[in-house]
Short mmCIF file of C-alpha atoms and ligand atoms in Angstrom, two decimals:
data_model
loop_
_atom_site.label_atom_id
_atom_site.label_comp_id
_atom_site.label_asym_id
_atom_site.label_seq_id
_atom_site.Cartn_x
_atom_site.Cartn_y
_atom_site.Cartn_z
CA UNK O 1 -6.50 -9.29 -7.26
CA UNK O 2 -10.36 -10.14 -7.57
CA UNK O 3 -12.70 -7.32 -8.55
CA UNK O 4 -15.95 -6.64 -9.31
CA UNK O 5 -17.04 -5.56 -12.91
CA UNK O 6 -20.29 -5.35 -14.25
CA UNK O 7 -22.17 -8.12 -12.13
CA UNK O 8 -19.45 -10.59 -11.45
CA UNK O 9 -16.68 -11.46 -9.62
CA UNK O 10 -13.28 -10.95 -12.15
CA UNK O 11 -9.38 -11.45 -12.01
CA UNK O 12 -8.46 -7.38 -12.48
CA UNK O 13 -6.32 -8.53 -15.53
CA UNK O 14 -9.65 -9.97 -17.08
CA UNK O 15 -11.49 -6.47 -16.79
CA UNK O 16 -12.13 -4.51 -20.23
CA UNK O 17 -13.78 -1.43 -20.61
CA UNK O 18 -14.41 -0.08 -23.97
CA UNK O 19 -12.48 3.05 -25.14
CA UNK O 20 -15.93 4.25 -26.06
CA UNK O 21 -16.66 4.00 -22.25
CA UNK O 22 -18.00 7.51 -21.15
CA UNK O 23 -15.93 7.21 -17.52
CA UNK O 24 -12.80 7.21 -20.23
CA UNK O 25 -14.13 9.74 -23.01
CA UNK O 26 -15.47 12.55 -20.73
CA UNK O 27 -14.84 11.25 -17.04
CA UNK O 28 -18.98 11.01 -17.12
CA UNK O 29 -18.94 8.98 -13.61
CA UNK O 30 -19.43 9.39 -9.99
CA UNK O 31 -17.51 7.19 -7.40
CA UNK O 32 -17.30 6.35 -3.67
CA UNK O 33 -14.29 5.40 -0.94
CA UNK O 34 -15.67 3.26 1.81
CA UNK O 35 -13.44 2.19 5.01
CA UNK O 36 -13.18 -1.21 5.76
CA UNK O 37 -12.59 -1.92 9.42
CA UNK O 38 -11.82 -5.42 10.50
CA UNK O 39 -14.77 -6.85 10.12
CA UNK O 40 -16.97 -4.16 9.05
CA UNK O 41 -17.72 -1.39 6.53
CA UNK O 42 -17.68 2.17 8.04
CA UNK O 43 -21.25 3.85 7.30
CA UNK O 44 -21.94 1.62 4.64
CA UNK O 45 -25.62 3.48 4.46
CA UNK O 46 -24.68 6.75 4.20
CA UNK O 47 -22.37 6.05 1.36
CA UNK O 48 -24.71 4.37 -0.77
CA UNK O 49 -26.92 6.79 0.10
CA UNK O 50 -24.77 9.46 -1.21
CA UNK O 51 -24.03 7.25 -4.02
CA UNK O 52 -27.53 7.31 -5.16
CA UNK O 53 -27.75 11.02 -4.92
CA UNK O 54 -24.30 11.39 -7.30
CA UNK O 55 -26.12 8.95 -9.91
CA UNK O 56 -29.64 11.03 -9.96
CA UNK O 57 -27.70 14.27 -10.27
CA UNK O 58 -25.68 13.09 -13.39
CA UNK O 59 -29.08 11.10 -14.66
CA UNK O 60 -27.34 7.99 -14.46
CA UNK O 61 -29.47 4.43 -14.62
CA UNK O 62 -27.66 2.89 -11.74
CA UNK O 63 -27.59 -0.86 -11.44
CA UNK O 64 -29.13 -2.54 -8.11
CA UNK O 65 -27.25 -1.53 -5.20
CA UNK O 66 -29.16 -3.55 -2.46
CA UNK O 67 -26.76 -6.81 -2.44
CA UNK O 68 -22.95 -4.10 -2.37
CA UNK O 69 -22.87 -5.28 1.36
CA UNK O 70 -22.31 -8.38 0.59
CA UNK O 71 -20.01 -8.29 -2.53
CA UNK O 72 -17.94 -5.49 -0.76
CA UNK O 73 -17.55 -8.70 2.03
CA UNK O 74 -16.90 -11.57 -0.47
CA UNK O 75 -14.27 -8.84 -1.80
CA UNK O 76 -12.20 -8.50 1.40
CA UNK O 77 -12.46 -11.99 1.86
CA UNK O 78 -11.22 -13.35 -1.51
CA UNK O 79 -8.40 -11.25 -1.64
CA UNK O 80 -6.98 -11.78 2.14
CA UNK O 81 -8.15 -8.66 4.10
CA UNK O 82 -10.24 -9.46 6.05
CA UNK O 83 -8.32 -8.63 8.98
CA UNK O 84 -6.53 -5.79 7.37
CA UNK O 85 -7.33 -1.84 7.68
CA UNK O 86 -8.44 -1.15 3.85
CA UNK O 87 -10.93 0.43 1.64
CA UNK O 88 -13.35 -0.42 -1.30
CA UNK O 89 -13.38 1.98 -4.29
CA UNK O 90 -16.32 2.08 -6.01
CA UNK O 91 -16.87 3.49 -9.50
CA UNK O 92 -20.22 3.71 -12.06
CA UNK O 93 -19.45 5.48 -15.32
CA UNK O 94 -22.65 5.93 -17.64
CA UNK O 95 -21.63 3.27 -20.05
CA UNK O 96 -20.31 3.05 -23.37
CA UNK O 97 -21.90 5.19 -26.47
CA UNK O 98 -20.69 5.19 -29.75
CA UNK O 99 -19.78 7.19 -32.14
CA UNK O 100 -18.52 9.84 -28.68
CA UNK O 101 -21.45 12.47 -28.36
CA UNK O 102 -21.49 15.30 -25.53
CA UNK O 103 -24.79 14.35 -25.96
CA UNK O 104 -26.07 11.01 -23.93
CA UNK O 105 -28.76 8.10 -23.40
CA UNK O 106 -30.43 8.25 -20.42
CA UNK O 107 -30.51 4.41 -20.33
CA UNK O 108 -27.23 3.51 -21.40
CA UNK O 109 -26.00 0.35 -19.15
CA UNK O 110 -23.48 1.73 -16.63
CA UNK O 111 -20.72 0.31 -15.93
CA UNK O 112 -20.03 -0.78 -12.56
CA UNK O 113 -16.60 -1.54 -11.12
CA UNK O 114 -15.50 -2.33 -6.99
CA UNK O 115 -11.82 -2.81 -5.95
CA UNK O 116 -10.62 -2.78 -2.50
CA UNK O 117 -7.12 -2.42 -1.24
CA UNK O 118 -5.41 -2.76 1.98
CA UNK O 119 -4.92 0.76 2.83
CA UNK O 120 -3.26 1.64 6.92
CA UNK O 121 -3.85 4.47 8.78
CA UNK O 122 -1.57 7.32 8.69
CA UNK O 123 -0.85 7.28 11.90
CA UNK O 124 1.87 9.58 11.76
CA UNK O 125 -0.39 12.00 10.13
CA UNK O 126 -3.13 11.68 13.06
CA UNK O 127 -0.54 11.59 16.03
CA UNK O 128 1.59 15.26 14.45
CA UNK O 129 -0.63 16.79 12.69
CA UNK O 130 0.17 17.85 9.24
CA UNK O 131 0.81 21.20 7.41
CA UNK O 132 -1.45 22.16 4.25
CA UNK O 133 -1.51 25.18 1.67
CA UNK O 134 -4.22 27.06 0.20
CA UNK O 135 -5.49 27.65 -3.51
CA UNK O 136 -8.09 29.49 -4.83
CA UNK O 137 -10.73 26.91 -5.91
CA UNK O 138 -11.02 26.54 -9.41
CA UNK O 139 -14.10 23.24 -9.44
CA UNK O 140 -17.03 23.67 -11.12
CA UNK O 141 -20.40 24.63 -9.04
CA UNK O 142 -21.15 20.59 -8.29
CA UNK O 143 -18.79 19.47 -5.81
CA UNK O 144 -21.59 18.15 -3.96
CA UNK O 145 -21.60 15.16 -6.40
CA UNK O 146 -19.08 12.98 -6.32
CA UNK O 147 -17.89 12.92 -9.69
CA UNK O 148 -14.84 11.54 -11.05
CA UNK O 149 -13.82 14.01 -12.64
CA UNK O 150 -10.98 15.62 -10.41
CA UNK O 151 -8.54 17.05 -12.14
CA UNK O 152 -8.62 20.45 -10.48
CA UNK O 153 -7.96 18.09 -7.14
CA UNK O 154 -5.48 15.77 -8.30
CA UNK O 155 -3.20 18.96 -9.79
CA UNK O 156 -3.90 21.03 -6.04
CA UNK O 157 -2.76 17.30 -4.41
CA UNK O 158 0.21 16.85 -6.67
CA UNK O 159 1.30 20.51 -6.48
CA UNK O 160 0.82 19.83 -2.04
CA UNK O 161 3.08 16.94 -2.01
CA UNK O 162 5.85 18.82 -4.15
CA UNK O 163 5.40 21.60 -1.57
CA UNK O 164 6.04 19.14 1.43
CA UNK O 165 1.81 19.45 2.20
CA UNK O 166 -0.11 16.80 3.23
CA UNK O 167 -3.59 18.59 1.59
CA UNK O 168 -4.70 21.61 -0.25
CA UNK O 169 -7.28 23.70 1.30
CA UNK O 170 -9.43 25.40 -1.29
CA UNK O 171 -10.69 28.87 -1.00
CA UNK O 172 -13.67 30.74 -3.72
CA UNK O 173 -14.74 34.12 -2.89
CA UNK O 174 -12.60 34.57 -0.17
CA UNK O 175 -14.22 31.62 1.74
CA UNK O 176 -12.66 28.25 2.80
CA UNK O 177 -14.47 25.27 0.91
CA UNK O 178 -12.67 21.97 1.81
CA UNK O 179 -9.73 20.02 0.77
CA UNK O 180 -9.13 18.25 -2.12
CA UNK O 181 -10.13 15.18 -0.56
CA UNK O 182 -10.87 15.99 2.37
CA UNK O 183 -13.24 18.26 4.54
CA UNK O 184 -12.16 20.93 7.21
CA UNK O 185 -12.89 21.85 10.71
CA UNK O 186 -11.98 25.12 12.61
CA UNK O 187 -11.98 25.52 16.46
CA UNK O 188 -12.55 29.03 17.86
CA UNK O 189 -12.60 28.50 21.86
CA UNK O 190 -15.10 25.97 22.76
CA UNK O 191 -16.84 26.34 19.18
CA UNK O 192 -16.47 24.01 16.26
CA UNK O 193 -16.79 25.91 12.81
CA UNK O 194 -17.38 23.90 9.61
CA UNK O 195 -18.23 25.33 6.17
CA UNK O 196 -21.92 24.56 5.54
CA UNK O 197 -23.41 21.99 3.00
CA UNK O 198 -23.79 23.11 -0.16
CA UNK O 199 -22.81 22.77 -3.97
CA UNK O 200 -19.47 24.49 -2.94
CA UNK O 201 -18.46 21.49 -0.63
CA UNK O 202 -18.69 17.25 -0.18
CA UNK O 203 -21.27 15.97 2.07
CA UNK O 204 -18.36 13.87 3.64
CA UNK O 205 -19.52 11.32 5.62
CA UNK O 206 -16.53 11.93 8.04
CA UNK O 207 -18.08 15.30 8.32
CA UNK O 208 -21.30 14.20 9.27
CA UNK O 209 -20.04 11.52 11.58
CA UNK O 210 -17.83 14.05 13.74
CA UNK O 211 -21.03 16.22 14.35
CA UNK O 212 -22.68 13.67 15.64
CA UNK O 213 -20.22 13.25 17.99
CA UNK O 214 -20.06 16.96 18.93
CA UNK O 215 -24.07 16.51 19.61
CA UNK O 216 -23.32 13.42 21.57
CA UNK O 217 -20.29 14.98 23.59
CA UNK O 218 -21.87 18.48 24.29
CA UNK O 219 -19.05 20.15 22.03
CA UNK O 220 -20.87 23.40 20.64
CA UNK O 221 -20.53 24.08 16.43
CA UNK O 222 -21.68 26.05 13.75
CA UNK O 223 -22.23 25.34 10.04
CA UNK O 224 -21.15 28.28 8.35
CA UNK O 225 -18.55 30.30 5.85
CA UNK O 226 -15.08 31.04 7.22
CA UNK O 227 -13.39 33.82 5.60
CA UNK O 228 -9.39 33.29 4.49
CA UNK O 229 -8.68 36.41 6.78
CA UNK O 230 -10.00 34.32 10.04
CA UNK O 231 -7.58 31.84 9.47
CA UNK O 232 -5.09 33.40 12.32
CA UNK O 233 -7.57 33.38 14.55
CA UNK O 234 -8.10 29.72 15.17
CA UNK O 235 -7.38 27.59 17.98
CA UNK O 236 -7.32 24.03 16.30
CA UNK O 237 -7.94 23.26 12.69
CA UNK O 238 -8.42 19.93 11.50
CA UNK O 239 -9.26 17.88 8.48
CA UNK O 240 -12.14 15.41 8.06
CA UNK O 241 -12.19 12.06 5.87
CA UNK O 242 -12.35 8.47 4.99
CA UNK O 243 -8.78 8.06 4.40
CA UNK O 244 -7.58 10.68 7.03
CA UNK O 245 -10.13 10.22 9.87
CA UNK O 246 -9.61 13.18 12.20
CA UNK O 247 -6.10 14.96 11.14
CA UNK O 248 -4.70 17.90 12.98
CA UNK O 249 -3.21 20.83 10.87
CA UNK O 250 0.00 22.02 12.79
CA UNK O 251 0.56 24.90 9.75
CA UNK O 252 -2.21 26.45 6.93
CA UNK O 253 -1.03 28.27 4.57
CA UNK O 254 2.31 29.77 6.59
CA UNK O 255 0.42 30.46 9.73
CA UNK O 256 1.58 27.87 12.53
CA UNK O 257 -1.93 26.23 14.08
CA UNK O 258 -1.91 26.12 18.06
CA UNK O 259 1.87 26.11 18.19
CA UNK O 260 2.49 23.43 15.92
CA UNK O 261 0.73 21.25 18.15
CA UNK O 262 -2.77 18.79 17.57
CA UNK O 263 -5.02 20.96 19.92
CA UNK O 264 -7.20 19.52 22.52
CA UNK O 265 -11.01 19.33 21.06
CA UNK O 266 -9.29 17.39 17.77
CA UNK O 267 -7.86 14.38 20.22
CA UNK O 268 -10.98 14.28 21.86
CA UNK O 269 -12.45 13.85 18.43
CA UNK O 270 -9.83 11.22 17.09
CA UNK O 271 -10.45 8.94 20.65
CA UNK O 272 -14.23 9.02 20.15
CA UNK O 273 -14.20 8.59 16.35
CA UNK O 274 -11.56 5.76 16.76
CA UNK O 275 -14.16 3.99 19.21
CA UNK O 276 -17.45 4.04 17.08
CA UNK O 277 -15.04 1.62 14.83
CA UNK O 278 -13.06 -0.33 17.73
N1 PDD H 1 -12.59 11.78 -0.80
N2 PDD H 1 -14.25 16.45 0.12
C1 PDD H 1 -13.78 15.89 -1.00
C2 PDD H 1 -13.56 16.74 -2.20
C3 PDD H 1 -13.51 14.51 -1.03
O1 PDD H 1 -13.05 13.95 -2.17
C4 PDD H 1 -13.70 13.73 0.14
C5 PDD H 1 -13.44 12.25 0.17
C6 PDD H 1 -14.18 14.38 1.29
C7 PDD H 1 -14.43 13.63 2.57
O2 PDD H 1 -15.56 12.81 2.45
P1 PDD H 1 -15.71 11.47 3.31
O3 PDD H 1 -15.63 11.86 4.73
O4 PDD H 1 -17.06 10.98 2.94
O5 PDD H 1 -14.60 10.56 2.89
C8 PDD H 1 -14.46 15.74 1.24
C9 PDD H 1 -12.31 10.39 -1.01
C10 PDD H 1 -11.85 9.68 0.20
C11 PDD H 1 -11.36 10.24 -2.18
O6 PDD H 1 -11.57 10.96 -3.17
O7 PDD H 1 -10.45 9.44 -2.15
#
């Protein structure tokens, strides 16, 4: 597999990072997940765009991101995707610094890697629905930037699969937050509820995509807080994200959503999301 490290093109077996590497040492990065639809990346803008905004919030020197476009296209092409449903993982650490100090550089050279993989919808997911738990949300007070540093997410996801979940649905202060990679929707009659932006929650781009369809379709909604004590109460629920598009939750937390069933709004949702990229 062909990659992209540090300015060129590079066999994935040919990459080295140096142990002294800050992404390694302290997980002092900030990432992005970008959907490649044959022939075209999903919202390329808005995730460099949030890319940038992860860097300045950590105070890292981030290389030129003008030309990604194009590498993120020589990328699918050189490794045989181009007409397969995948995604590009991108991933700047702040560099290497030694001797290992909490302490950094503000110019330290980043380091800059890009994969992509083929990566299919879960169809399965989208057509059923899928049942997710709760946890108490134990992140820090940034997950507005997109750090790498996930560990309260990957344990949540491990611990959801083990339980027969398809996501974890954080709660702090007795408020719902988001997955643990993904963002969440609520449906109260004809109203679409979504926790607001803040420090507390991703600006997913999924997120932001979805409203824009609610404008454009006349569906009413709401940014703001949802109490774990409303969750009963909900028509629909639904989760938001590159890798799960528009997903129905059939069960949160023990409570059966809508009769098990995908509700109405979220298929409307899926069709119209499904066309921007068709
Ligand atoms: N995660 N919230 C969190 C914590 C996330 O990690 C993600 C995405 C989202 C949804 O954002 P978007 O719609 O921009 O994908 C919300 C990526 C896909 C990941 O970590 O793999």
């Amino acid at each position: 597999m062909l990659v992209f490290f540090n300015g060129k093109f590079t066999e994935m077996e040919e990459v080295s990072i140096s142990p002294f590497d800050r992404g390694f040492q302290f997980s002092d990065g900030v990432y992005e997940v970008i959907r490649y639809y044959p022939k075209k990346f999903f919202e390329m803008e808005a995730h460099i765009d949030r890319l940038k905004y992860s860097l300045n919030e950590m105070h890292i020197s981030f290389p030129h991101l003008d030309n990604i476009e194009s590498v993120l296209h020589k990328l699918i092409s050189v490794n045989s995707l181009t007409d397969e449903l995948s995604i590009a993982y991108l991933q700047i650490t702040r560099g290497h610094q030694y001797p290992r100090r909490h302490s950094f550089n503000e110019n330290l050279p980043a380091t800059f890697f890009i994969s992509v993989e083929k990566f299919p919808a879960k169809t399965d997911n989208m057509t059923n629905g899928v049942r997710v738990g709760l946890e108490e949300d134990i992140r820090w007070l940034r997950c507005d930037i997109k750090s790498t540093s996930l560990i309260p997410n990957i344990l949540s996801s491990h611990r959801a699969i083990k339980k027969g979940f398809s996501e974890i649905i954080f709660h702090r202060n007795g408020t719902i937050t988001e997955g643990t990679h993904t963002n969440v929707c609520f449906i109260k009659g004809d109203l679409l509820i979504t926790p607001p932006l803040n420090n507390f929650i991703l600006a997913g781009i999924t997120r932001k995509v979805v409203l824009s369809l609610c404008h454009k379709l006349g569906i009413a909604f709401e940014e703001k807080t949802i109490s774990i004590s409303e969750l009963k109460d909900f028509d629909e629920i639904f989760l938001l994200g590159t890798t799960v598009e528009v997903t129905p939750v059939t069960e949160i937390d023990g409570i059966s959503v809508n009769d098990g069933k995908p509700g109405p709004i979220c298929r409307l949702l899926q069709n119209e999301y499904r066309k921007i990229y068709e």
